């Protein structure tokens, strides 16, 4: 098994519960952004609160999907052989959880991986 440095976010359970009440609209926006990125390359869109969301996908042996909020890299997810995992999570800001959590859900990663009590390396 290959070893890689993986970072886990430090969002609390309260943050996840708070984001769980976000409108379905946010999940639709993030899902549409992911689909458009797979079909047409890197994409950006403006969210309802003025934040600019962006997705860039690098294809290879495994796909790396990068998620940006206001031109700041937030999350990289690696997808290999049908398995998704977070490989980088940076610039953790509480206000960004409302978009990061739907992004991670859309890629099939359980919310437990981004909780502070998640697995540690």
mmCIF file of N, CA and C in Angstrom:
data_model
loop_
_atom_site.group_PDB
_atom_site.id
_atom_site.type_symbol
_atom_site.label_atom_id
_atom_site.label_comp_id
_atom_site.label_asym_id
_atom_site.label_seq_id
_atom_site.Cartn_x
_atom_site.Cartn_y
_atom_site.Cartn_z
ATOM 1 N N UNK A 1 0.844 -1.180 0.000
ATOM 2 C CA UNK A 1 0.000 0.000 0.000
ATOM 3 C C UNK A 1 0.884 1.236 0.000
ATOM 4 N N UNK A 2 0.644 2.133 -0.921
ATOM 5 C CA UNK A 2 1.481 3.315 -0.981
ATOM 6 C C UNK A 2 1.065 4.299 0.108
ATOM 7 N N UNK A 3 2.027 5.033 0.602
ATOM 8 C CA UNK A 3 1.779 6.000 1.662
ATOM 9 C C UNK A 3 1.838 7.403 1.097
ATOM 10 N N UNK A 4 0.899 8.214 1.466
ATOM 11 C CA UNK A 4 0.875 9.620 1.081
ATOM 12 C C UNK A 4 0.503 10.433 2.297
ATOM 13 N N UNK A 5 0.990 11.656 2.329
ATOM 14 C CA UNK A 5 0.588 12.557 3.407
ATOM 15 C C UNK A 5 -0.818 13.055 3.107
ATOM 16 N N UNK A 6 -1.719 12.799 4.015
ATOM 17 C CA UNK A 6 -3.098 13.228 3.841
ATOM 18 C C UNK A 6 -3.462 14.128 5.011
ATOM 19 N N UNK A 7 -4.026 15.288 4.711
ATOM 20 C CA UNK A 7 -4.476 16.202 5.752
ATOM 21 C C UNK A 7 -5.973 16.052 5.936
ATOM 22 N N UNK A 8 -6.419 16.212 7.157
ATOM 23 C CA UNK A 8 -7.842 16.191 7.452
ATOM 24 C C UNK A 8 -8.241 17.542 8.014
ATOM 25 N N UNK A 9 -9.406 17.992 7.647
ATOM 26 C CA UNK A 9 -9.885 19.293 8.105
ATOM 27 C C UNK A 9 -10.223 19.235 9.582
ATOM 28 N N UNK A 10 -10.381 20.399 10.161
ATOM 29 C CA UNK A 10 -10.719 20.460 11.572
ATOM 30 C C UNK A 10 -12.096 21.063 11.792
ATOM 31 N N UNK A 11 -13.048 20.755 10.907
ATOM 32 C CA UNK A 11 -14.414 21.193 11.129
ATOM 33 C C UNK A 11 -15.005 20.359 12.257
ATOM 34 N N UNK A 12 -15.856 20.957 13.049
ATOM 35 C CA UNK A 12 -16.487 20.244 14.154
ATOM 36 C C UNK A 12 -17.825 19.666 13.702
ATOM 37 N N UNK A 13 -18.394 18.815 14.554
ATOM 38 C CA UNK A 13 -19.703 18.231 14.251
ATOM 39 C C UNK A 13 -20.748 19.330 14.087
ATOM 40 N N UNK A 14 -20.630 20.404 14.865
ATOM 41 C CA UNK A 14 -21.572 21.521 14.770
ATOM 42 C C UNK A 14 -21.523 22.154 13.381
ATOM 43 N N UNK A 15 -20.311 22.271 12.806
ATOM 44 C CA UNK A 15 -20.170 22.831 11.464
ATOM 45 C C UNK A 15 -20.885 21.961 10.440
ATOM 46 N N UNK A 16 -20.746 20.658 10.584
ATOM 47 C CA UNK A 16 -21.379 19.735 9.643
ATOM 48 C C UNK A 16 -22.890 19.811 9.779
ATOM 49 N N UNK A 17 -23.391 19.878 11.006
ATOM 50 C CA UNK A 17 -24.834 19.985 11.207
ATOM 51 C C UNK A 17 -25.350 21.293 10.626
ATOM 52 N N UNK A 18 -24.596 22.367 10.827
ATOM 53 C CA UNK A 18 -24.992 23.667 10.289
ATOM 54 C C UNK A 18 -25.063 23.605 8.771
ATOM 55 N N UNK A 19 -24.059 22.983 8.156
ATOM 56 C CA UNK A 19 -24.053 22.911 6.700
ATOM 57 C C UNK A 19 -25.101 21.933 6.190
ATOM 58 N N UNK A 20 -25.511 20.982 7.026
ATOM 59 C CA UNK A 20 -26.541 20.041 6.619
ATOM 60 C C UNK A 20 -27.878 20.723 6.380
ATOM 61 N N UNK A 21 -28.050 21.916 6.929
ATOM 62 C CA UNK A 21 -29.294 22.645 6.739
ATOM 63 C C UNK A 21 -29.215 23.602 5.554
ATOM 64 N N UNK A 22 -28.106 23.596 4.838
ATOM 65 C CA UNK A 22 -27.975 24.488 3.689
ATOM 66 C C UNK A 22 -28.948 24.052 2.611
ATOM 67 N N UNK A 23 -29.385 24.988 1.794
ATOM 68 C CA UNK A 23 -30.337 24.633 0.743
ATOM 69 C C UNK A 23 -29.752 23.622 -0.241
ATOM 70 N N UNK A 24 -30.639 22.844 -0.812
ATOM 71 C CA UNK A 24 -30.248 21.889 -1.840
ATOM 72 C C UNK A 24 -29.592 22.630 -2.999
ATOM 73 N N UNK A 25 -29.907 23.897 -3.157
ATOM 74 C CA UNK A 25 -29.318 24.705 -4.225
ATOM 75 C C UNK A 25 -27.800 24.647 -4.237
ATOM 76 N N UNK A 26 -27.168 24.708 -3.066
ATOM 77 C CA UNK A 26 -25.700 24.680 -3.007
ATOM 78 C C UNK A 26 -25.169 23.360 -3.543
ATOM 79 N N UNK A 27 -25.818 22.269 -3.175
ATOM 80 C CA UNK A 27 -25.369 20.974 -3.675
ATOM 81 C C UNK A 27 -25.555 20.888 -5.182
ATOM 82 N N UNK A 28 -26.644 21.437 -5.688
ATOM 83 C CA UNK A 28 -26.868 21.432 -7.136
ATOM 84 C C UNK A 28 -25.808 22.252 -7.856
ATOM 85 N N UNK A 29 -25.470 23.416 -7.301
ATOM 86 C CA UNK A 29 -24.452 24.277 -7.913
ATOM 87 C C UNK A 29 -23.111 23.556 -7.956
ATOM 88 N N UNK A 30 -22.736 22.926 -6.849
ATOM 89 C CA UNK A 30 -21.452 22.220 -6.786
ATOM 90 C C UNK A 30 -21.457 21.024 -7.733
ATOM 91 N N UNK A 31 -22.553 20.261 -7.769
ATOM 92 C CA UNK A 31 -22.636 19.102 -8.663
ATOM 93 C C UNK A 31 -22.556 19.543 -10.118
ATOM 94 N N UNK A 32 -23.267 20.603 -10.471
ATOM 95 C CA UNK A 32 -23.223 21.100 -11.844
ATOM 96 C C UNK A 32 -21.812 21.551 -12.208
ATOM 97 N N UNK A 33 -21.136 22.205 -11.278
ATOM 98 C CA UNK A 33 -19.765 22.657 -11.500
ATOM 99 C C UNK A 33 -18.832 21.469 -11.747
ATOM 100 N N UNK A 34 -18.993 20.399 -10.980
ATOM 101 C CA UNK A 34 -18.182 19.192 -11.176
ATOM 102 C C UNK A 34 -18.443 18.557 -12.539
ATOM 103 N N UNK A 35 -19.711 18.433 -12.901
ATOM 104 C CA UNK A 35 -20.063 17.819 -14.187
ATOM 105 C C UNK A 35 -19.518 18.646 -15.341
ATOM 106 N N UNK A 36 -19.714 19.960 -15.282
ATOM 107 C CA UNK A 36 -19.206 20.843 -16.337
ATOM 108 C C UNK A 36 -17.686 20.763 -16.439
ATOM 109 N N UNK A 37 -17.005 20.620 -15.315
ATOM 110 C CA UNK A 37 -15.543 20.517 -15.330
ATOM 111 C C UNK A 37 -15.081 19.226 -15.993
ATOM 112 N N UNK A 38 -15.785 18.125 -15.727
ATOM 113 C CA UNK A 38 -15.432 16.867 -16.378
ATOM 114 C C UNK A 38 -15.660 16.949 -17.882
ATOM 115 N N UNK A 39 -16.726 17.638 -18.287
ATOM 116 C CA UNK A 39 -17.068 17.687 -19.701
ATOM 117 C C UNK A 39 -16.282 18.735 -20.484
ATOM 118 N N UNK A 40 -16.001 19.875 -19.871
ATOM 119 C CA UNK A 40 -15.438 21.002 -20.616
ATOM 120 C C UNK A 40 -14.138 21.557 -20.052
ATOM 121 N N UNK A 41 -13.557 20.944 -19.045
ATOM 122 C CA UNK A 41 -12.337 21.485 -18.446
ATOM 123 C C UNK A 41 -12.660 22.381 -17.260
ATOM 124 N N UNK A 42 -11.664 23.100 -16.779
ATOM 125 C CA UNK A 42 -11.816 23.934 -15.583
ATOM 126 C C UNK A 42 -12.991 24.894 -15.725
ATOM 127 N N UNK A 43 -13.764 25.016 -14.656
ATOM 128 C CA UNK A 43 -14.962 25.854 -14.662
ATOM 129 C C UNK A 43 -15.027 26.689 -13.391
ATOM 130 N N UNK A 44 -15.680 27.837 -13.488
ATOM 131 C CA UNK A 44 -15.972 28.656 -12.316
ATOM 132 C C UNK A 44 -17.429 29.095 -12.383
ATOM 133 N N UNK A 45 -17.970 29.462 -11.224
ATOM 134 C CA UNK A 45 -19.312 30.034 -11.178
ATOM 135 C C UNK A 45 -19.410 30.917 -9.949
ATOM 136 N N UNK A 46 -20.386 31.792 -9.951
ATOM 137 C CA UNK A 46 -20.603 32.669 -8.802
ATOM 138 C C UNK A 46 -21.759 32.120 -7.981
ATOM 139 N N UNK A 47 -21.519 31.951 -6.682
ATOM 140 C CA UNK A 47 -22.551 31.449 -5.776
ATOM 141 C C UNK A 47 -23.485 32.587 -5.386
ATOM 142 N N UNK A 48 -24.586 32.222 -4.710
ATOM 143 C CA UNK A 48 -25.593 33.227 -4.378
ATOM 144 C C UNK A 48 -25.090 34.307 -3.430
ATOM 145 N N UNK A 49 -24.039 34.035 -2.665
ATOM 146 C CA UNK A 49 -23.524 35.044 -1.741
ATOM 147 C C UNK A 49 -22.305 35.778 -2.305
ATOM 148 N N UNK A 50 -22.072 35.653 -3.598
ATOM 149 C CA UNK A 50 -20.990 36.386 -4.248
ATOM 150 C C UNK A 50 -19.656 35.670 -4.283
ATOM 151 N N UNK A 51 -19.554 34.501 -3.657
ATOM 152 C CA UNK A 51 -18.300 33.748 -3.696
ATOM 153 C C UNK A 51 -18.126 33.128 -5.078
ATOM 154 N N UNK A 52 -16.882 33.109 -5.538
ATOM 155 C CA UNK A 52 -16.555 32.483 -6.818
ATOM 156 C C UNK A 52 -16.054 31.070 -6.534
ATOM 157 N N UNK A 53 -16.746 30.069 -7.072
ATOM 158 C CA UNK A 53 -16.369 28.666 -6.904
ATOM 159 C C UNK A 53 -15.689 28.193 -8.176
ATOM 160 N N UNK A 54 -14.646 27.390 -8.029
ATOM 161 C CA UNK A 54 -13.950 26.872 -9.192
ATOM 162 C C UNK A 54 -13.544 25.426 -9.001
ATOM 163 N N UNK A 55 -13.527 24.686 -10.099
ATOM 164 C CA UNK A 55 -13.099 23.287 -10.085
ATOM 165 C C UNK A 55 -12.146 23.071 -11.246
ATOM 166 N N UNK A 56 -11.038 22.413 -10.955
ATOM 167 C CA UNK A 56 -10.064 22.039 -11.970
ATOM 168 C C UNK A 56 -9.776 20.552 -11.799
ATOM 169 N N UNK A 57 -9.797 19.814 -12.900
ATOM 170 C CA UNK A 57 -9.593 18.368 -12.839
ATOM 171 C C UNK A 57 -8.367 18.005 -13.661
ATOM 172 N N UNK A 58 -7.455 17.267 -13.033
ATOM 173 C CA UNK A 58 -6.258 16.787 -13.715
ATOM 174 C C UNK A 58 -6.386 15.276 -13.874
ATOM 175 N N UNK A 59 -6.472 14.832 -15.127
ATOM 176 C CA UNK A 59 -6.653 13.413 -15.426
ATOM 177 C C UNK A 59 -5.293 12.737 -15.537
ATOM 178 N N UNK A 60 -5.236 11.500 -15.122
ATOM 179 C CA UNK A 60 -4.021 10.707 -15.203
ATOM 180 C C UNK A 60 -4.331 9.307 -14.719
ATOM 181 N N UNK A 61 -3.336 8.650 -14.145
ATOM 182 C CA UNK A 61 -3.569 7.328 -13.564
ATOM 183 C C UNK A 61 -4.695 7.428 -12.544
ATOM 184 N N UNK A 62 -4.670 8.509 -11.792
ATOM 185 C CA UNK A 62 -5.794 8.834 -10.915
ATOM 186 C C UNK A 62 -6.154 10.298 -11.160
ATOM 187 N N UNK A 63 -7.423 10.614 -11.018
ATOM 188 C CA UNK A 63 -7.876 11.991 -11.228
ATOM 189 C C UNK A 63 -7.685 12.794 -9.951
ATOM 190 N N UNK A 64 -7.235 14.027 -10.105
ATOM 191 C CA UNK A 64 -7.130 14.956 -8.981
ATOM 192 C C UNK A 64 -8.096 16.103 -9.246
ATOM 193 N N UNK A 65 -9.037 16.275 -8.343
ATOM 194 C CA UNK A 65 -10.048 17.314 -8.492
ATOM 195 C C UNK A 65 -9.759 18.398 -7.460
ATOM 196 N N UNK A 66 -9.487 19.597 -7.947
ATOM 197 C CA UNK A 66 -9.143 20.728 -7.089
ATOM 198 C C UNK A 66 -10.353 21.647 -6.981
ATOM 199 N N UNK A 67 -10.665 22.068 -5.760
ATOM 200 C CA UNK A 67 -11.806 22.949 -5.500
ATOM 201 C C UNK A 67 -11.290 24.270 -4.950
ATOM 202 N N UNK A 68 -11.756 25.367 -5.547
ATOM 203 C CA UNK A 68 -11.322 26.706 -5.165
ATOM 204 C C UNK A 68 -12.527 27.539 -4.746
ATOM 205 N N UNK A 69 -12.316 28.396 -3.760
ATOM 206 C CA UNK A 69 -13.316 29.393 -3.382
ATOM 207 C C UNK A 69 -12.606 30.737 -3.385
ATOM 208 N N UNK A 70 -13.114 31.672 -4.183
ATOM 209 C CA UNK A 70 -12.504 33.001 -4.339
ATOM 210 C C UNK A 70 -11.014 32.899 -4.670
ATOM 211 N N UNK A 71 -10.671 32.075 -5.630
ATOM 212 C CA UNK A 71 -9.297 31.869 -6.099
ATOM 213 C C UNK A 71 -8.348 31.332 -5.033
ATOM 214 N N UNK A 72 -8.875 30.781 -3.972
ATOM 215 C CA UNK A 72 -8.059 30.178 -2.922
ATOM 216 C C UNK A 72 -8.307 28.669 -2.928
ATOM 217 N N UNK A 73 -7.230 27.889 -3.084
ATOM 218 C CA UNK A 73 -7.353 26.434 -3.127
ATOM 219 C C UNK A 73 -7.828 25.923 -1.772
ATOM 220 N N UNK A 74 -8.891 25.122 -1.781
ATOM 221 C CA UNK A 74 -9.464 24.610 -0.537
ATOM 222 C C UNK A 74 -9.263 23.114 -0.363
ATOM 223 N N UNK A 75 -9.562 22.340 -1.407
ATOM 224 C CA UNK A 75 -9.552 20.880 -1.278
ATOM 225 C C UNK A 75 -9.052 20.247 -2.565
ATOM 226 N N UNK A 76 -8.281 19.170 -2.415
ATOM 227 C CA UNK A 76 -7.963 18.302 -3.544
ATOM 228 C C UNK A 76 -8.436 16.899 -3.184
ATOM 229 N N UNK A 77 -9.190 16.313 -4.089
ATOM 230 C CA UNK A 77 -9.679 14.950 -3.904
ATOM 231 C C UNK A 77 -9.068 14.089 -4.996
ATOM 232 N N UNK A 78 -8.539 12.943 -4.597
ATOM 233 C CA UNK A 78 -7.960 11.987 -5.544
ATOM 234 C C UNK A 78 -8.965 10.866 -5.765
ATOM 235 N N UNK A 79 -9.219 10.558 -7.035
ATOM 236 C CA UNK A 79 -10.118 9.458 -7.373
ATOM 237 C C UNK A 79 -9.326 8.440 -8.177
ATOM 238 N N UNK A 80 -9.243 7.238 -7.633
ATOM 239 C CA UNK A 80 -8.490 6.173 -8.279
ATOM 240 C C UNK A 80 -9.277 4.874 -8.165
ATOM 241 N N UNK A 81 -9.541 4.250 -9.292
ATOM 242 C CA UNK A 81 -10.251 2.977 -9.353
ATOM 243 C C UNK A 81 -11.561 3.015 -8.568
ATOM 244 N N UNK A 82 -12.309 4.107 -8.723
ATOM 245 C CA UNK A 82 -13.605 4.234 -8.084
ATOM 246 C C UNK A 82 -13.580 4.607 -6.616
ATOM 247 N N UNK A 83 -12.404 4.878 -6.070
ATOM 248 C CA UNK A 83 -12.277 5.248 -4.669
ATOM 249 C C UNK A 83 -11.850 6.700 -4.556
ATOM 250 N N UNK A 84 -12.546 7.459 -3.720
ATOM 251 C CA UNK A 84 -12.232 8.875 -3.519
ATOM 252 C C UNK A 84 -11.598 9.073 -2.151
ATOM 253 N N UNK A 85 -10.642 10.006 -2.083
ATOM 254 C CA UNK A 85 -10.073 10.369 -0.789
ATOM 255 C C UNK A 85 -9.523 11.786 -0.857
ATOM 256 N N UNK A 86 -9.576 12.455 0.280
ATOM 257 C CA UNK A 86 -9.059 13.814 0.375
ATOM 258 C C UNK A 86 -7.547 13.724 0.511
ATOM 259 N N UNK A 87 -6.818 14.408 -0.364
ATOM 260 C CA UNK A 87 -5.363 14.396 -0.256
ATOM 261 C C UNK A 87 -4.813 15.718 0.253
ATOM 262 N N UNK A 88 -5.519 16.808 0.028
ATOM 263 C CA UNK A 88 -5.089 18.120 0.524
ATOM 264 C C UNK A 88 -6.317 18.889 0.967
ATOM 265 N N UNK A 89 -6.214 19.526 2.108
ATOM 266 C CA UNK A 89 -7.260 20.439 2.554
ATOM 267 C C UNK A 89 -6.560 21.621 3.195
ATOM 268 N N UNK A 90 -6.694 22.803 2.591
ATOM 269 C CA UNK A 90 -5.969 23.972 3.079
ATOM 270 C C UNK A 90 -6.907 25.146 3.285
ATOM 271 N N UNK A 91 -6.394 26.183 3.916
ATOM 272 C CA UNK A 91 -7.173 27.412 4.163
ATOM 273 C C UNK A 91 -8.537 27.098 4.757
ATOM 274 N N UNK A 92 -8.533 26.409 5.890
ATOM 275 C CA UNK A 92 -9.795 26.005 6.505
ATOM 276 C C UNK A 92 -10.463 27.224 7.145
ATOM 277 N N UNK A 93 -11.569 27.652 6.583
ATOM 278 C CA UNK A 93 -12.353 28.754 7.126
ATOM 279 C C UNK A 93 -13.769 28.258 7.356
ATOM 280 N N UNK A 94 -14.332 28.635 8.473
ATOM 281 C CA UNK A 94 -15.662 28.159 8.844
ATOM 282 C C UNK A 94 -16.705 28.481 7.776
ATOM 283 N N UNK A 95 -16.633 29.662 7.189
ATOM 284 C CA UNK A 95 -17.612 30.063 6.188
ATOM 285 C C UNK A 95 -17.564 29.238 4.917
ATOM 286 N N UNK A 96 -16.440 28.573 4.662
ATOM 287 C CA UNK A 96 -16.298 27.772 3.449
ATOM 288 C C UNK A 96 -16.894 26.376 3.588
ATOM 289 N N UNK A 97 -17.191 25.960 4.813
ATOM 290 C CA UNK A 97 -17.734 24.615 5.035
ATOM 291 C C UNK A 97 -19.036 24.407 4.281
ATOM 292 N N UNK A 98 -19.805 25.483 4.078
ATOM 293 C CA UNK A 98 -21.088 25.355 3.390
ATOM 294 C C UNK A 98 -20.928 24.954 1.929
ATOM 295 N N UNK A 99 -19.727 25.095 1.367
ATOM 296 C CA UNK A 99 -19.465 24.651 -0.004
ATOM 297 C C UNK A 99 -18.542 23.431 -0.038
ATOM 298 N N UNK A 100 -17.632 23.331 0.919
ATOM 299 C CA UNK A 100 -16.697 22.200 0.937
ATOM 300 C C UNK A 100 -17.439 20.894 1.213
ATOM 301 N N UNK A 101 -18.361 20.910 2.151
ATOM 302 C CA UNK A 101 -19.077 19.680 2.504
ATOM 303 C C UNK A 101 -19.916 19.161 1.334
ATOM 304 N N UNK A 102 -20.691 19.998 0.630
ATOM 305 C CA UNK A 102 -21.404 19.471 -0.551
ATOM 306 C C UNK A 102 -20.454 18.968 -1.641
ATOM 307 N N UNK A 103 -19.304 19.632 -1.807
ATOM 308 C CA UNK A 103 -18.312 19.195 -2.791
ATOM 309 C C UNK A 103 -17.829 17.788 -2.459
ATOM 310 N N UNK A 104 -17.513 17.570 -1.200
ATOM 311 C CA UNK A 104 -17.007 16.265 -0.779
ATOM 312 C C UNK A 104 -18.103 15.203 -0.880
ATOM 313 N N UNK A 105 -19.326 15.564 -0.520
ATOM 314 C CA UNK A 105 -20.456 14.628 -0.656
ATOM 315 C C UNK A 105 -20.649 14.201 -2.106
ATOM 316 N N UNK A 106 -20.556 15.158 -3.024
ATOM 317 C CA UNK A 106 -20.752 14.858 -4.450
ATOM 318 C C UNK A 106 -19.734 13.852 -4.965
ATOM 319 N N UNK A 107 -18.582 13.786 -4.329
ATOM 320 C CA UNK A 107 -17.535 12.861 -4.758
ATOM 321 C C UNK A 107 -17.559 11.555 -3.973
ATOM 322 N N UNK A 108 -18.587 11.355 -3.163
ATOM 323 C CA UNK A 108 -18.772 10.086 -2.470
ATOM 324 C C UNK A 108 -17.929 9.904 -1.230
ATOM 325 N N UNK A 109 -17.431 10.983 -0.669
ATOM 326 C CA UNK A 109 -16.621 10.892 0.546
ATOM 327 C C UNK A 109 -17.533 11.156 1.740
ATOM 328 N N UNK A 110 -17.504 10.273 2.742
ATOM 329 C CA UNK A 110 -18.363 10.483 3.906
ATOM 330 C C UNK A 110 -17.938 11.718 4.697
ATOM 331 N N UNK A 111 -18.926 12.376 5.301
ATOM 332 C CA UNK A 111 -18.653 13.583 6.075
ATOM 333 C C UNK A 111 -17.703 13.315 7.231
ATOM 334 N N UNK A 112 -17.698 12.103 7.739
ATOM 335 C CA UNK A 112 -16.833 11.756 8.862
ATOM 336 C C UNK A 112 -15.363 12.004 8.590
ATOM 337 N N UNK A 113 -14.964 11.981 7.328
ATOM 338 C CA UNK A 113 -13.557 12.206 7.001
ATOM 339 C C UNK A 113 -13.128 13.637 7.216
ATOM 340 N N UNK A 114 -14.064 14.563 7.272
ATOM 341 C CA UNK A 114 -13.650 15.944 7.446
ATOM 342 C C UNK A 114 -13.869 16.443 8.862
ATOM 343 N N UNK A 115 -14.343 15.612 9.724
ATOM 344 C CA UNK A 115 -14.523 15.996 11.115
ATOM 345 C C UNK A 115 -13.195 15.927 11.850
ATOM 346 N N UNK A 116 -13.058 16.723 12.896
ATOM 347 C CA UNK A 116 -11.808 16.735 13.641
ATOM 348 C C UNK A 116 -11.553 15.404 14.334
ATOM 349 N N UNK A 117 -12.574 14.597 14.567
ATOM 350 C CA UNK A 117 -12.397 13.295 15.187
ATOM 351 C C UNK A 117 -12.188 12.196 14.165
ATOM 352 N N UNK A 118 -11.998 12.574 12.907
ATOM 353 C CA UNK A 118 -11.777 11.599 11.850
ATOM 354 C C UNK A 118 -10.435 10.918 12.013
ATOM 355 N N UNK A 119 -10.110 9.995 11.120
ATOM 356 C CA UNK A 119 -8.852 9.270 11.218
ATOM 357 C C UNK A 119 -7.665 10.212 11.123
ATOM 358 N N UNK A 120 -6.668 9.972 11.915
ATOM 359 C CA UNK A 120 -5.450 10.785 11.926
ATOM 360 C C UNK A 120 -4.278 9.950 11.431
ATOM 361 N N UNK A 121 -3.370 10.591 10.747
ATOM 362 C CA UNK A 121 -2.179 9.887 10.259
ATOM 363 C C UNK A 121 -0.981 10.400 11.001
#
